[in-house]
GROMACS .gro file of C-alpha atoms in nm:
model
  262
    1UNK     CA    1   0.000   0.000   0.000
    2UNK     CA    2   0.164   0.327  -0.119
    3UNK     CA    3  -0.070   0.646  -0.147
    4UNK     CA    4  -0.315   0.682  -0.411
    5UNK     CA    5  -0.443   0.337  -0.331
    6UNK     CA    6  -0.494   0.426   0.004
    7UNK     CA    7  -0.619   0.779   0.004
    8UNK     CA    8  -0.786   0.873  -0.342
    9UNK     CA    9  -1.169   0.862  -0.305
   10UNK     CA   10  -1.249   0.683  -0.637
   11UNK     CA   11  -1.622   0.634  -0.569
   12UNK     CA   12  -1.718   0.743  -0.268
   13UNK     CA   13  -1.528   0.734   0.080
   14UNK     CA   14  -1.781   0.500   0.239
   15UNK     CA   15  -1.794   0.288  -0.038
   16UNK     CA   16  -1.418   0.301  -0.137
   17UNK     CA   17  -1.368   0.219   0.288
   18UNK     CA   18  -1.516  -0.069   0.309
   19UNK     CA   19  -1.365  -0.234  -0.064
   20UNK     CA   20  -1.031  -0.131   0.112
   21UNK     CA   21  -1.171  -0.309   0.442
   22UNK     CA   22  -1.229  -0.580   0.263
   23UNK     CA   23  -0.929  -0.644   0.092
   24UNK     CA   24  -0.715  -0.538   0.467
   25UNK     CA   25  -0.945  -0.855   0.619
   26UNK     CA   26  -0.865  -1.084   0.334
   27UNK     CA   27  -0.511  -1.025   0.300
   28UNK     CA   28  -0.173  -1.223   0.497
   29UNK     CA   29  -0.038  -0.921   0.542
   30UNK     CA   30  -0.023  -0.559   0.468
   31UNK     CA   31   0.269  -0.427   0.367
   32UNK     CA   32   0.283  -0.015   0.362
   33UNK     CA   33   0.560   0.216   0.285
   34UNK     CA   34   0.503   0.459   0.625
   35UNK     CA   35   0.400   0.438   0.969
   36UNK     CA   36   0.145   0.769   0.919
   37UNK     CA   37  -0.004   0.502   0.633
   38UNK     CA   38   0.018   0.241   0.877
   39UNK     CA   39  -0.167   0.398   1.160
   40UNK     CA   40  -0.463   0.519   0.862
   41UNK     CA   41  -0.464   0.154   0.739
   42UNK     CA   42  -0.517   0.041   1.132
   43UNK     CA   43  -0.787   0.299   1.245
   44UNK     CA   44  -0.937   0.180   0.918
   45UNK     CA   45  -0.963  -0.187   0.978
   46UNK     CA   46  -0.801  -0.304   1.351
   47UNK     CA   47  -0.813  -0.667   1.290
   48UNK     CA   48  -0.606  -0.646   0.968
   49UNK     CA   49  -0.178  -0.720   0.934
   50UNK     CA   50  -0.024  -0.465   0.926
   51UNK     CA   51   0.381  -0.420   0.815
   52UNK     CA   52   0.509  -0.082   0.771
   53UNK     CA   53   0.816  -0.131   0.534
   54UNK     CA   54   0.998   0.127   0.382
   55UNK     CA   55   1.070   0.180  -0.001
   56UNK     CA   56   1.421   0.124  -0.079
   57UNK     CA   57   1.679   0.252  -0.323
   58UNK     CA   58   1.968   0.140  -0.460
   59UNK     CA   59   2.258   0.352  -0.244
   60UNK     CA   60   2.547   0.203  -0.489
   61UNK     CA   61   2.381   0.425  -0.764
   62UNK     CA   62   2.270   0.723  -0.585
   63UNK     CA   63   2.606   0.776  -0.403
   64UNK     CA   64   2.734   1.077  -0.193
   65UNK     CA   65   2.787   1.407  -0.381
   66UNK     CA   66   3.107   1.626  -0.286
   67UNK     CA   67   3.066   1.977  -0.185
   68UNK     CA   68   3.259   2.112  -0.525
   69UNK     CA   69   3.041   1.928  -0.751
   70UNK     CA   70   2.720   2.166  -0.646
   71UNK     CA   71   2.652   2.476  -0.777
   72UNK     CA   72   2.523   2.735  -0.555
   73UNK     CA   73   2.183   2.844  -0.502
   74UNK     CA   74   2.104   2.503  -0.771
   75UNK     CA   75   1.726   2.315  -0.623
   76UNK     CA   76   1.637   2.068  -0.793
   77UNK     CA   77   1.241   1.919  -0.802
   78UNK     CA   78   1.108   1.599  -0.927
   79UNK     CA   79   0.805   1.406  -0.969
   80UNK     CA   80   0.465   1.401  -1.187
   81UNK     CA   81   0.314   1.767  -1.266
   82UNK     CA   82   0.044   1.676  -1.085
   83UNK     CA   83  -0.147   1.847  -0.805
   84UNK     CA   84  -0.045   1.633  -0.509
   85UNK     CA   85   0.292   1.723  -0.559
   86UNK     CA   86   0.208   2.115  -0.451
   87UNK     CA   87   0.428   2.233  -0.770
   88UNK     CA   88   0.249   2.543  -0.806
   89UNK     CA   89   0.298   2.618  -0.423
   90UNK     CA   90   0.644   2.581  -0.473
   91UNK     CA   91   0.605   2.848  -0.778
   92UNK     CA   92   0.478   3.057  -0.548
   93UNK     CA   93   0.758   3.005  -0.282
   94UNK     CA   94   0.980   3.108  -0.584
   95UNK     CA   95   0.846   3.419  -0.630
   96UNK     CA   96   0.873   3.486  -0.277
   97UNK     CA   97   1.267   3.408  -0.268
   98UNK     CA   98   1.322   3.633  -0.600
   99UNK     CA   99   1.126   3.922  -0.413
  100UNK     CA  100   1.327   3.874  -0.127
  101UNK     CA  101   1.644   3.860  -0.291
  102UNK     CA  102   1.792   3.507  -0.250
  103UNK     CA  103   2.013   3.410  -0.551
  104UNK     CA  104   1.850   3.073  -0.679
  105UNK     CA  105   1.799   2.820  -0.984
  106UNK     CA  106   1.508   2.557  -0.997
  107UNK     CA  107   1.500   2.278  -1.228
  108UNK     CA  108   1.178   2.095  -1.189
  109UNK     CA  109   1.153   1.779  -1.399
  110UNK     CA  110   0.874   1.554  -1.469
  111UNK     CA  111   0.591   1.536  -1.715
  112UNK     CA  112   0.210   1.550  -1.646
  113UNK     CA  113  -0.107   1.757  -1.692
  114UNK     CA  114  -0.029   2.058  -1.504
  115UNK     CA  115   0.271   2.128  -1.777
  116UNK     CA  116   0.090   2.388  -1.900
  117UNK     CA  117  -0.060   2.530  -1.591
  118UNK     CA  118   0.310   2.551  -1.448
  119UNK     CA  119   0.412   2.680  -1.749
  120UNK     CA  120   0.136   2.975  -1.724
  121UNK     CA  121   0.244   3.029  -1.352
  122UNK     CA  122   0.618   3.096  -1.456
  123UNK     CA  123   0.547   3.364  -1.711
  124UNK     CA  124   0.283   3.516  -1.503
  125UNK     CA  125   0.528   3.560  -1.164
  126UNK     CA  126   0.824   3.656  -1.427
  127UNK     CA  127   1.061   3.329  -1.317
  128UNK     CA  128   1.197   3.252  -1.625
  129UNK     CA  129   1.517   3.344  -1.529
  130UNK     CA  130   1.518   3.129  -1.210
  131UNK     CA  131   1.292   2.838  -1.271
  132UNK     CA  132   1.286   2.541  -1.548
  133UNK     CA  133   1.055   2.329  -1.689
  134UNK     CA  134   1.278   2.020  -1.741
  135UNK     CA  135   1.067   1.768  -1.851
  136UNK     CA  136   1.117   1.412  -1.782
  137UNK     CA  137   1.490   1.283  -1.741
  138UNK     CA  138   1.606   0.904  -1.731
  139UNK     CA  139   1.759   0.789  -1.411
  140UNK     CA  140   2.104   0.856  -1.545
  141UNK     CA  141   2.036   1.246  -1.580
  142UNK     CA  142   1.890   1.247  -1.289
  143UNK     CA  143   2.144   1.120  -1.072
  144UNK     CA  144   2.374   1.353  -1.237
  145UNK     CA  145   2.161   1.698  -1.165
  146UNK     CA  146   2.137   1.616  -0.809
  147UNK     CA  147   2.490   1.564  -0.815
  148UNK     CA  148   2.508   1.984  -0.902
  149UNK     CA  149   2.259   2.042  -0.671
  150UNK     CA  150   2.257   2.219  -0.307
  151UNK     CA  151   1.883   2.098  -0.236
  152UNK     CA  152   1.570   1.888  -0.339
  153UNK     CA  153   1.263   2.020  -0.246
  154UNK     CA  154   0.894   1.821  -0.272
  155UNK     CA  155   0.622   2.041  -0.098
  156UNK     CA  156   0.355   1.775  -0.114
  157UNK     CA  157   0.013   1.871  -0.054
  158UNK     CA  158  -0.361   1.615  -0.012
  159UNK     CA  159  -0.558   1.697  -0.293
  160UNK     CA  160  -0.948   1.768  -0.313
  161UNK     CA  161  -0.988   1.352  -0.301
  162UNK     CA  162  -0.754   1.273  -0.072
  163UNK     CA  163  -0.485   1.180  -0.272
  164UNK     CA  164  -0.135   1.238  -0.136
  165UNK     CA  165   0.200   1.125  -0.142
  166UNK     CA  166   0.322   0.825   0.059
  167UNK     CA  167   0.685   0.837   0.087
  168UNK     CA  168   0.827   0.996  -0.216
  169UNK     CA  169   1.127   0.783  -0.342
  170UNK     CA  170   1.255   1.060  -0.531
  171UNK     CA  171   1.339   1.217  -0.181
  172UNK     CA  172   1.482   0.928  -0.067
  173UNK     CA  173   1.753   0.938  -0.360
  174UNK     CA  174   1.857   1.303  -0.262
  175UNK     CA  175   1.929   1.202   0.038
  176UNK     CA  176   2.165   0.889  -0.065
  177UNK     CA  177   2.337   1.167  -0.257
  178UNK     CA  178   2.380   1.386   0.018
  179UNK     CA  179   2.159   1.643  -0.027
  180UNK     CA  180   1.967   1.810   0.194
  181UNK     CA  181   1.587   1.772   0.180
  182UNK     CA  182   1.305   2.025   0.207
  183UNK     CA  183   0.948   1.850   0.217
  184UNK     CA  184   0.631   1.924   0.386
  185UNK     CA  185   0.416   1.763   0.671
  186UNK     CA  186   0.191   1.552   0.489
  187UNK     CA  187   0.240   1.169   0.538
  188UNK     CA  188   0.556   1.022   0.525
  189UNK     CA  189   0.709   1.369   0.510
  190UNK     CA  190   0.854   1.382   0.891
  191UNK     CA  191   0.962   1.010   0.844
  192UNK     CA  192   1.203   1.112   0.552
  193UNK     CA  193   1.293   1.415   0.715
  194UNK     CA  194   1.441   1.532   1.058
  195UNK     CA  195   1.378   1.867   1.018
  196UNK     CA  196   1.661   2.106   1.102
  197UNK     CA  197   1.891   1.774   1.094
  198UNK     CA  198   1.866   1.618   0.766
  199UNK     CA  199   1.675   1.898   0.615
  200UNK     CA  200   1.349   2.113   0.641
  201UNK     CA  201   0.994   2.068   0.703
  202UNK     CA  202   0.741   2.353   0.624
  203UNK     CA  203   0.345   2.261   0.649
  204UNK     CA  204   0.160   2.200   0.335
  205UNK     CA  205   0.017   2.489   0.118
  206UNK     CA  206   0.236   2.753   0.244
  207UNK     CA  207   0.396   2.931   0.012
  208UNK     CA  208   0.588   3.173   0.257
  209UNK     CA  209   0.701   2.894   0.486
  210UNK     CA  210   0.813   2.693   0.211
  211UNK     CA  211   1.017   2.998   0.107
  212UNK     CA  212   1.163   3.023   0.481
  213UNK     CA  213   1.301   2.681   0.446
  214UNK     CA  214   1.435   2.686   0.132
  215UNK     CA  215   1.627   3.043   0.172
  216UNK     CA  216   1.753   2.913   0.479
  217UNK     CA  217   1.911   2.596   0.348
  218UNK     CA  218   2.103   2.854   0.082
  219UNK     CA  219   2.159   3.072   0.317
  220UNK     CA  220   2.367   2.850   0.500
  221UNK     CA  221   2.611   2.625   0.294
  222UNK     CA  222   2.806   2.479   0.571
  223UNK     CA  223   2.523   2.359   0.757
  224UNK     CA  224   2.302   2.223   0.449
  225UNK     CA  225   2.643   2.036   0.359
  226UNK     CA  226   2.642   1.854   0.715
  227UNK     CA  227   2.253   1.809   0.675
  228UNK     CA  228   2.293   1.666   0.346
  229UNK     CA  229   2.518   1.389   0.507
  230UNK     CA  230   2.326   1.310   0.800
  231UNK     CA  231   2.028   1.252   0.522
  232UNK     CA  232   2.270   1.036   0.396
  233UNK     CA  233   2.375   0.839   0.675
  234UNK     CA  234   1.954   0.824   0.753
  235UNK     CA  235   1.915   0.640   0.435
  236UNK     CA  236   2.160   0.402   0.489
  237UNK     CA  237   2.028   0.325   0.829
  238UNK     CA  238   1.590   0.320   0.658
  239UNK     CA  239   1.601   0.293   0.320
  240UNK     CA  240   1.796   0.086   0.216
  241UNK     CA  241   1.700  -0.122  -0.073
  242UNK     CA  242   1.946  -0.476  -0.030
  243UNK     CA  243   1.786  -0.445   0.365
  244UNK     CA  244   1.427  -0.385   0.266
  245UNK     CA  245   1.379  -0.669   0.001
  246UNK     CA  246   1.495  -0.923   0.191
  247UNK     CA  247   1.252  -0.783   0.464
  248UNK     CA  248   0.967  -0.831   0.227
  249UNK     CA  249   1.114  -1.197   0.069
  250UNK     CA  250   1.082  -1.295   0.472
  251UNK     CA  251   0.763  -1.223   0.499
  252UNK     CA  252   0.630  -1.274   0.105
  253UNK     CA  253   0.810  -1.691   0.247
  254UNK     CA  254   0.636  -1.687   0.566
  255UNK     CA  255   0.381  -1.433   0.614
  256UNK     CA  256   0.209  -1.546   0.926
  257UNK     CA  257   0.503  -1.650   1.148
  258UNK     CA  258   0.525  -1.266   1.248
  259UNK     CA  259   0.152  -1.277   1.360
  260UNK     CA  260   0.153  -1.602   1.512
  261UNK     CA  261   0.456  -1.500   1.725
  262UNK     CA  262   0.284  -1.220   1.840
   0.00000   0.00000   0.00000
């Protein structure tokens, strides 16, 4: 169980409750990628089996950038141009940071239907100077931009449905590369990030808080440098991927012994 499986009201919340009740009561085991997930999932349906395990990446690909390699006042943003995502709030938060005078470059990559929209909203606030529409990128490219980055940012927001994120993997690969992450409340947000420690947390749809956390992650290169590698050392010790799979094989070989135990 990720997000939009969880969360999105497809026909109506009562009815789209109890299908998901039903499949919690028939299932082994339930196997969700955050705790905030796992508590929703357990208020839902008490009696079901519940597992909260952690996405993992692939640290051997997604290794530690060096300081020299970044280029300063660089963000970087991935992820579908959709609204759960909270893209346009961080176009606002932009135009907040150019107002105030911070020295910045965004590169947001990803494809979806706000493209236009997003598009609209940079011309209107007059960030073409500061702020990209990248498009989509294959891994390879994108392993290399973070590499020039000082910061990822991913101000996820719950949509009119419910929708939200779960625990955006794309944050969990800045980290690995040492970068410090700014994020928001919702979800699996404050599981990714320790804010002040591996990077910020703002609360979701706030435009001027968003802006607070980003300028003060450039503001502060020495200390976004030492977040950036306590990120990393968190996603060695969470997310990693060799230690996650073989968590779910376990349990995918023997998925009651857990229970039964307890």
């Amino acid at each position: 169980a990720h997000a939009r499986d969880i969360y999105h009201t497809y026909v109506s919340p009562e009815a789209d409750a109890e299908m998901r009740r039903a499949k919690l009561r028939a299932a082994a085991f339930v196997a969700t990628v955050s705790d905030y997930n796992a508590r929703h999932l357990s208020a839902l349906c008490p009696e079901a089996r519940i597992e909260r395990l952690y996405n993992g990446i692939d640290l051997s690909a997604f290794r530690p950038i060096d300081a020299p390699e970044q280029r300063p006042g660089q963000l970087i943003a991935v992820g579908r141009l959709v609204p759960k995502k909270g893209f346009d709030i961080l176009l606002d938060a932009c135009g907040i940071l150019r107002d105030r005078g911070v020295t910045f470059d965004l590169s947001l990559i990803g494809s979806g239907p706000m493209v236009a929209e997003l598009a609209a909203r940079i011309a209107k606030l007059g960030l073409s100077d500061c702020v990209r529409l990248d498009g989509p990128r294959p891994q390879e490219d994108l392993i290399e931009r973070m590499g020039q980055a000082e910061a990822a940012v991913l101000p996820c927001v719950v949509t009119e449905s419910g929708d939200r994120d779960g625990l955006p993997t794309v944050l969990l690969e800045a980290m690995a590369r040492a970068l410090p992450v700014v994020t928001t409340t919702v979800s699996g947000g404050p599981e990714i990030v320790e804010d002040g420690v591996t990077g910020r947390l703002c609360a979701a749809g706030d435009p001027v808080g968003l802006a607070d956390a980003l300028e003060a992650v450039l503001s502060d290169r020495t200390a976004a440098r030492k977040m950036g590698l306590a990120g990393r050392a968190r996603a060695e010790r969470l997310f990693d991927l060799t230690t996650n799979a073989a968590r779910l094989r376990a349990m995918l070989l023997d998925p009651l012994s857990r229970w039964e135990a307890a």
